[in-house]
PDB file of C-alpha atoms in Angstrom:
ATOM      1  CA  MET A   1      20.546  -7.824   6.504  1.00  0.00           C
ATOM      2  CA  SER A   2      21.195  -4.199   5.013  1.00  0.00           C
ATOM      3  CA  LYS A   3      23.743  -3.001   2.547  1.00  0.00           C
ATOM      4  CA  ILE A   4      26.128  -1.853   5.693  1.00  0.00           C
ATOM      5  CA  GLU A   5      25.758  -4.955   7.248  1.00  0.00           C
ATOM      6  CA  ILE A   6      26.975  -7.027   4.052  1.00  0.00           C
ATOM      7  CA  ILE A   7      29.795  -4.703   3.760  1.00  0.00           C
ATOM      8  CA  ASN A   8      30.559  -5.132   7.023  1.00  0.00           C
ATOM      9  CA  ARG A   9      30.379  -9.210   6.443  1.00  0.00           C
ATOM     10  CA  ALA A  10      33.111  -8.658   3.722  1.00  0.00           C
ATOM     11  CA  LEU A  11      35.208  -6.797   5.963  1.00  0.00           C
ATOM     12  CA  LEU A  12      35.159  -9.130   8.941  1.00  0.00           C
ATOM     13  CA  LYS A  13      36.115 -11.617   6.620  1.00  0.00           C
ATOM     14  CA  LEU A  14      39.472  -9.477   5.728  1.00  0.00           C
ATOM     15  CA  GLY A  15      39.745  -9.033   9.391  1.00  0.00           C
ATOM     16  CA  GLU A  16      39.360  -5.164   8.977  1.00  0.00           C
ATOM     17  CA  PRO A  17      37.015  -3.465  11.698  1.00  0.00           C
ATOM     18  CA  PRO A  18      33.546  -2.640  10.408  1.00  0.00           C
ATOM     19  CA  ILE A  19      31.627   0.576   9.294  1.00  0.00           C
ATOM     20  CA  SER A  20      28.704   2.268  10.872  1.00  0.00           C
ATOM     21  CA  SER A  21      27.999   4.539   7.601  1.00  0.00           C
ATOM     22  CA  LEU A  22      29.159   4.630   4.145  1.00  0.00           C
ATOM     23  CA  SER A  23      30.017   8.762   4.476  1.00  0.00           C
ATOM     24  CA  ASP A  24      31.680   7.901   7.982  1.00  0.00           C
ATOM     25  CA  ALA A  25      34.358   5.452   6.215  1.00  0.00           C
ATOM     26  CA  ALA A  26      37.619   6.246   4.436  1.00  0.00           C
ATOM     27  CA  PHE A  27      36.715   4.179   1.612  1.00  0.00           C
ATOM     28  CA  GLY A  28      32.828   4.508   1.711  1.00  0.00           C
ATOM     29  CA  LYS A  29      32.437   5.316  -2.036  1.00  0.00           C
ATOM     30  CA  SER A  30      34.505   2.614  -3.019  1.00  0.00           C
ATOM     31  CA  TYR A  31      32.536   0.280  -0.600  1.00  0.00           C
ATOM     32  CA  GLU A  32      29.425   1.671  -2.134  1.00  0.00           C
ATOM     33  CA  MET A  33      30.212   1.447  -5.753  1.00  0.00           C
ATOM     34  CA  ILE A  34      31.600  -2.106  -5.460  1.00  0.00           C
ATOM     35  CA  TYR A  35      28.636  -3.292  -3.396  1.00  0.00           C
ATOM     36  CA  ASP A  36      26.109  -2.124  -6.480  1.00  0.00           C
ATOM     37  CA  ASP A  37      28.526  -3.414  -8.786  1.00  0.00           C
ATOM     38  CA  VAL A  38      29.052  -6.972  -7.497  1.00  0.00           C
ATOM     39  CA  LYS A  39      25.274  -7.076  -6.619  1.00  0.00           C
ATOM     40  CA  LYS A  40      23.936  -6.408 -10.576  1.00  0.00           C
ATOM     41  CA  LEU A  41      26.773  -9.068 -11.561  1.00  0.00           C
ATOM     42  CA  LEU A  42      26.095 -11.604  -9.175  1.00  0.00           C
ATOM     43  CA  LEU A  43      22.070 -11.165  -9.754  1.00  0.00           C
ATOM     44  CA  SER A  44      22.962 -11.100 -13.830  1.00  0.00           C
ATOM     45  CA  ALA A  45      24.984 -14.202 -13.792  1.00  0.00           C
ATOM     46  CA  TYR A  46      22.534 -16.474 -11.887  1.00  0.00           C
ATOM     47  CA  PRO A  47      18.758 -17.304 -12.067  1.00  0.00           C
ATOM     48  CA  TRP A  48      18.024 -16.544  -8.426  1.00  0.00           C
ATOM     49  CA  ARG A  49      14.918 -17.578  -7.209  1.00  0.00           C
ATOM     50  CA  PHE A  50      14.392 -14.786  -4.978  1.00  0.00           C
ATOM     51  CA  ALA A  51      14.931 -12.469  -7.559  1.00  0.00           C
ATOM     52  CA  THR A  52      13.044 -14.353 -10.098  1.00  0.00           C
ATOM     53  CA  THR A  53      10.089 -12.879 -11.553  1.00  0.00           C
ATOM     54  CA  ILE A  54       7.256 -13.173 -14.619  1.00  0.00           C
ATOM     55  CA  LYS A  55       5.596 -10.090 -16.010  1.00  0.00           C
ATOM     56  CA  GLN A  56       3.612  -9.574 -19.412  1.00  0.00           C
ATOM     57  CA  LEU A  57       5.333  -7.409 -21.974  1.00  0.00           C
ATOM     58  CA  ALA A  58       3.907  -4.763 -23.910  1.00  0.00           C
ATOM     59  CA  GLN A  59       3.797  -4.490 -27.584  1.00  0.00           C
ATOM     60  CA  GLN A  60       5.794  -1.378 -28.818  1.00  0.00           C
ATOM     61  CA  GLN A  61       4.614   0.743 -31.618  1.00  0.00           C
ATOM     62  CA  GLU A  62       7.846   0.621 -33.562  1.00  0.00           C
ATOM     63  CA  LYS A  63       8.304  -2.340 -35.397  1.00  0.00           C
ATOM     64  CA  PHE A  64      11.471  -4.355 -36.225  1.00  0.00           C
ATOM     65  CA  GLY A  65      11.623  -4.135 -39.748  1.00  0.00           C
ATOM     66  CA  LYS A  66       8.495  -6.612 -40.395  1.00  0.00           C
ATOM     67  CA  ARG A  67       8.370  -8.217 -37.098  1.00  0.00           C
ATOM     68  CA  TYR A  68       6.798  -7.097 -33.672  1.00  0.00           C
ATOM     69  CA  MET A  69       8.806  -5.651 -30.762  1.00  0.00           C
ATOM     70  CA  TYR A  70       8.321  -6.147 -27.136  1.00  0.00           C
ATOM     71  CA  ARG A  71       9.923  -4.181 -24.391  1.00  0.00           C
ATOM     72  CA  LEU A  72      11.394  -5.915 -21.480  1.00  0.00           C
ATOM     73  CA  PRO A  73      10.944  -4.199 -18.135  1.00  0.00           C
ATOM     74  CA  PHE A  74      13.375  -1.894 -16.980  1.00  0.00           C
ATOM     75  CA  ASP A  75      14.583  -3.941 -14.192  1.00  0.00           C
ATOM     76  CA  CYS A  76      15.528  -7.147 -16.273  1.00  0.00           C
ATOM     77  CA  LEU A  77      18.859  -8.164 -15.297  1.00  0.00           C
ATOM     78  CA  LEU A  78      18.575 -11.717 -17.275  1.00  0.00           C
ATOM     79  CA  LEU A  79      16.168 -12.778 -19.298  1.00  0.00           C
ATOM     80  CA  LEU A  80      15.093 -16.613 -18.091  1.00  0.00           C
ATOM     81  CA  ARG A  81      12.177 -17.119 -21.071  1.00  0.00           C
ATOM     82  CA  VAL A  82       9.981 -15.629 -23.037  1.00  0.00           C
ATOM     83  CA  ILE A  83       6.484 -16.909 -22.639  1.00  0.00           C
ATOM     84  CA  ASP A  84       3.088 -17.011 -25.411  1.00  0.00           C
ATOM     85  CA  THR A  85       0.275 -16.501 -22.722  1.00  0.00           C
ATOM     86  CA  ASP A  86      -2.316 -17.407 -24.865  1.00  0.00           C
ATOM     87  CA  LEU A  87      -0.664 -21.037 -25.671  1.00  0.00           C
ATOM     88  CA  ALA A  88       1.229 -21.255 -21.815  1.00  0.00           C
ATOM     89  CA  ALA A  89       4.096 -22.182 -23.649  1.00  0.00           C
ATOM     90  CA  SER A  90       7.934 -20.765 -23.892  1.00  0.00           C
ATOM     91  CA  LEU A  91       8.624 -19.555 -26.610  1.00  0.00           C
ATOM     92  CA  SER A  92      11.798 -20.342 -28.701  1.00  0.00           C
ATOM     93  CA  CYS A  93      11.896 -18.675 -31.850  1.00  0.00           C
ATOM     94  CA  TYR A  94      12.865 -14.894 -30.517  1.00  0.00           C
ATOM     95  CA  GLU A  95      15.152 -12.502 -30.908  1.00  0.00           C
ATOM     96  CA  LEU A  96      16.689  -9.848 -28.393  1.00  0.00           C
ATOM     97  CA  ALA A  97      17.093  -6.269 -30.303  1.00  0.00           C
ATOM     98  CA  GLY A  98      18.679  -3.531 -27.286  1.00  0.00           C
ATOM     99  CA  GLN A  99      15.845  -3.813 -24.682  1.00  0.00           C
ATOM    100  CA  SER A 100      12.866  -5.516 -26.735  1.00  0.00           C
ATOM    101  CA  ILE A 101      12.203  -8.804 -27.920  1.00  0.00           C
ATOM    102  CA  VAL A 102      11.377  -9.356 -31.400  1.00  0.00           C
ATOM    103  CA  LEU A 103       8.732 -11.998 -32.664  1.00  0.00           C
ATOM    104  CA  GLU A 104       7.739 -12.830 -36.637  1.00  0.00           C
ATOM    105  CA  GLN A 105       3.769 -12.859 -35.470  1.00  0.00           C
ATOM    106  CA  GLN A 106       2.034 -10.538 -32.804  1.00  0.00           C
ATOM    107  CA  ALA A 107       1.158 -12.539 -29.619  1.00  0.00           C
ATOM    108  CA  VAL A 108       0.549 -11.950 -26.094  1.00  0.00           C
ATOM    109  CA  VAL A 109       3.907 -12.306 -24.433  1.00  0.00           C
ATOM    110  CA  ALA A 110       5.446 -12.510 -21.007  1.00  0.00           C
ATOM    111  CA  ALA A 111       8.963 -12.619 -20.081  1.00  0.00           C
ATOM    112  CA  GLU A 112      10.261 -14.423 -17.084  1.00  0.00           C
ATOM    113  CA  TYR A 113      13.451 -13.171 -15.922  1.00  0.00           C
ATOM    114  CA  VAL A 114      15.729 -11.984 -13.007  1.00  0.00           C
ATOM    115  CA  GLN A 115      14.734  -8.628 -11.500  1.00  0.00           C
ATOM    116  CA  ASN A 116      17.130  -5.975  -9.936  1.00  0.00           C
ATOM    117  CA  VAL A 117      16.353  -6.454  -6.175  1.00  0.00           C
ATOM    118  CA  ASP A 118      16.783  -3.296  -4.290  1.00  0.00           C
ATOM    119  CA  ASP A 119      15.324  -4.320  -0.918  1.00  0.00           C
ATOM    120  CA  ASP A 120      18.354  -6.097   0.612  1.00  0.00           C
ATOM    121  CA  ALA A 121      15.893  -7.920   3.437  1.00  0.00           C
ATOM    122  CA  THR A 122      14.816 -10.341   0.390  1.00  0.00           C
ATOM    123  CA  PHE A 123      18.091 -11.551  -0.182  1.00  0.00           C
ATOM    124  CA  SER A 124      18.393 -15.418   0.252  1.00  0.00           C
ATOM    125  CA  PRO A 125      20.951 -15.970   3.057  1.00  0.00           C
ATOM    126  CA  LEU A 126      23.523 -18.001   0.454  1.00  0.00           C
ATOM    127  CA  PHE A 127      23.094 -14.683  -1.875  1.00  0.00           C
ATOM    128  CA  ARG A 128      24.266 -12.377   1.177  1.00  0.00           C
ATOM    129  CA  GLU A 129      26.939 -14.465   1.826  1.00  0.00           C
ATOM    130  CA  ALA A 130      27.914 -15.042  -1.534  1.00  0.00           C
ATOM    131  CA  LEU A 131      27.829 -11.091  -2.152  1.00  0.00           C
ATOM    132  CA  ALA A 132      30.111 -10.735   0.733  1.00  0.00           C
ATOM    133  CA  ALA A 133      32.468 -13.260  -0.348  1.00  0.00           C
ATOM    134  CA  LYS A 134      32.576 -11.576  -3.810  1.00  0.00           C
ATOM    135  CA  ILE A 135      32.576  -8.096  -2.320  1.00  0.00           C
ATOM    136  CA  ALA A 136      35.925  -9.124  -0.042  1.00  0.00           C
ATOM    137  CA  ALA A 137      37.653 -10.310  -2.958  1.00  0.00           C
ATOM    138  CA  GLU A 138      37.087  -7.131  -4.380  1.00  0.00           C
ATOM    139  CA  LEU A 139      38.359  -5.660  -1.434  1.00  0.00           C
ATOM    140  CA  ALA A 140      41.554  -8.075  -1.114  1.00  0.00           C
ATOM    141  CA  MET A 141      43.370  -6.167  -3.321  1.00  0.00           C
ATOM    142  CA  ARG A 142      42.937  -2.532  -2.158  1.00  0.00           C
ATOM    143  CA  LEU A 143      43.117  -3.274   1.347  1.00  0.00           C
ATOM    144  CA  LYS A 144      45.356  -6.149   1.789  1.00  0.00           C
ATOM    145  CA  HIS A 145      47.135  -6.152  -1.118  1.00  0.00           C
ATOM    146  CA  SER A 146      47.362 -10.140  -1.380  1.00  0.00           C
ATOM    147  CA  VAL A 147      46.316 -11.987  -4.265  1.00  0.00           C
ATOM    148  CA  ASN A 148      45.997 -14.832  -1.951  1.00  0.00           C
ATOM    149  CA  PHE A 149      43.278 -13.355   0.080  1.00  0.00           C
ATOM    150  CA  LYS A 150      41.471 -12.327  -3.085  1.00  0.00           C
ATOM    151  CA  GLN A 151      41.958 -16.178  -4.325  1.00  0.00           C
ATOM    152  CA  VAL A 152      40.417 -17.155  -1.052  1.00  0.00           C
ATOM    153  CA  PHE A 153      37.387 -15.183  -1.333  1.00  0.00           C
ATOM    154  CA  GLU A 154      36.934 -16.316  -4.631  1.00  0.00           C
ATOM    155  CA  ASN A 155      37.005 -19.641  -3.937  1.00  0.00           C
ATOM    156  CA  GLU A 156      34.937 -19.141  -0.994  1.00  0.00           C
ATOM    157  CA  PHE A 157      32.606 -17.410  -3.614  1.00  0.00           C
ATOM    158  CA  TYR A 158      32.452 -20.479  -5.653  1.00  0.00           C
ATOM    159  CA  ASN A 159      31.664 -22.895  -2.882  1.00  0.00           C
ATOM    160  CA  LEU A 160      28.870 -20.645  -2.185  1.00  0.00           C
ATOM    161  CA  ILE A 161      27.480 -20.774  -5.641  1.00  0.00           C
ATOM    162  CA  LEU A 162      27.683 -24.401  -5.701  1.00  0.00           C
ATOM    163  CA  GLN A 163      25.676 -25.053  -2.586  1.00  0.00           C
ATOM    164  CA  ALA A 164      22.816 -22.516  -3.748  1.00  0.00           C
ATOM    165  CA  GLU A 165      22.520 -24.442  -6.790  1.00  0.00           C
ATOM    166  CA  LEU A 166      22.534 -27.533  -5.380  1.00  0.00           C
ATOM    167  CA  THR A 167      19.700 -26.392  -2.785  1.00  0.00           C
ATOM    168  CA  ASN A 168      18.314 -25.228  -5.381  1.00  0.00           C
ATOM    169  CA  GLU A 169      18.650 -21.490  -4.675  1.00  0.00           C
ATOM    170  CA  ILE A 170      19.315 -20.725  -7.924  1.00  0.00           C
ATOM    171  CA  ALA A 171      16.940 -22.552 -10.773  1.00  0.00           C
ATOM    172  CA  LYS A 172      18.484 -24.979 -12.853  1.00  0.00           C
ATOM    173  CA  CYS A 173      17.375 -24.703 -16.591  1.00  0.00           C
ATOM    174  CA  VAL A 174      14.868 -27.647 -17.777  1.00  0.00           C
ATOM    175  CA  GLU A 175      15.654 -28.527 -21.416  1.00  0.00           C
ATOM    176  CA  GLN A 176      12.539 -29.417 -23.061  1.00  0.00           C
ATOM    177  CA  MET A 177      12.324 -31.775 -25.544  1.00  0.00           C
ATOM    178  CA  PRO A 178      11.645 -30.976 -29.106  1.00  0.00           C
ATOM    179  CA  GLU A 179       8.605 -31.504 -30.917  1.00  0.00           C
ATOM    180  CA  ASN A 180      10.089 -34.112 -33.318  1.00  0.00           C
ATOM    181  CA  SER A 181      11.748 -35.871 -30.511  1.00  0.00           C
ATOM    182  CA  TRP A 182      12.017 -39.943 -30.183  1.00  0.00           C
ATOM    183  CA  VAL A 183       9.708 -39.628 -27.104  1.00  0.00           C
ATOM    184  CA  SER A 184       6.844 -37.967 -29.507  1.00  0.00           C
ATOM    185  CA  VAL A 185       7.328 -40.974 -31.887  1.00  0.00           C
ATOM    186  CA  ARG A 186       7.177 -43.247 -29.669  1.00  0.00           C
ATOM    187  CA  HIS A 187       4.102 -42.567 -28.259  1.00  0.00           C
ATOM    188  CA  THR A 188       2.406 -42.915 -31.728  1.00  0.00           C
ATOM    189  CA  TYR A 189       3.368 -47.021 -31.701  1.00  0.00           C
TER     190      TYR A 189
END
């Protein structure tokens, strides 16, 4: 489904006629701006499985005080975890400084993150539908001058997010037990 098709889905929800191109539509530039903003917002707000990737990070020449810096990828919208690839384990002791991860010691690290996806064809069906609902909510005031319409589509959006979480299209964070937990104590006896 393309950008135009997703925007048309939002317009149809509002009872508006579909458009054939963004340049021909009366509000074409507004539609495109809202689409791009809402897409980035939606991708950065939830760990969508179709947009999740892992990349090794390059160590930067500059340091953060005496600590080491690793540049996040340019397409990173939501950092999920930092992985020490030598230990094959998640790191919990790191800081973010701008677009970089800061560590006390040198390591080979990778980042698991939600990336900015430009290919609309790779969107999952629930993401596309949630995106259309959120765009419809954004356009409701401009096209229909109705808070009620906006609320209807906001509710639809949140129901679609809940459905995406239930069907595992949005990843759930698994909480790991710390090393000094009662589980490790139990195994020593």
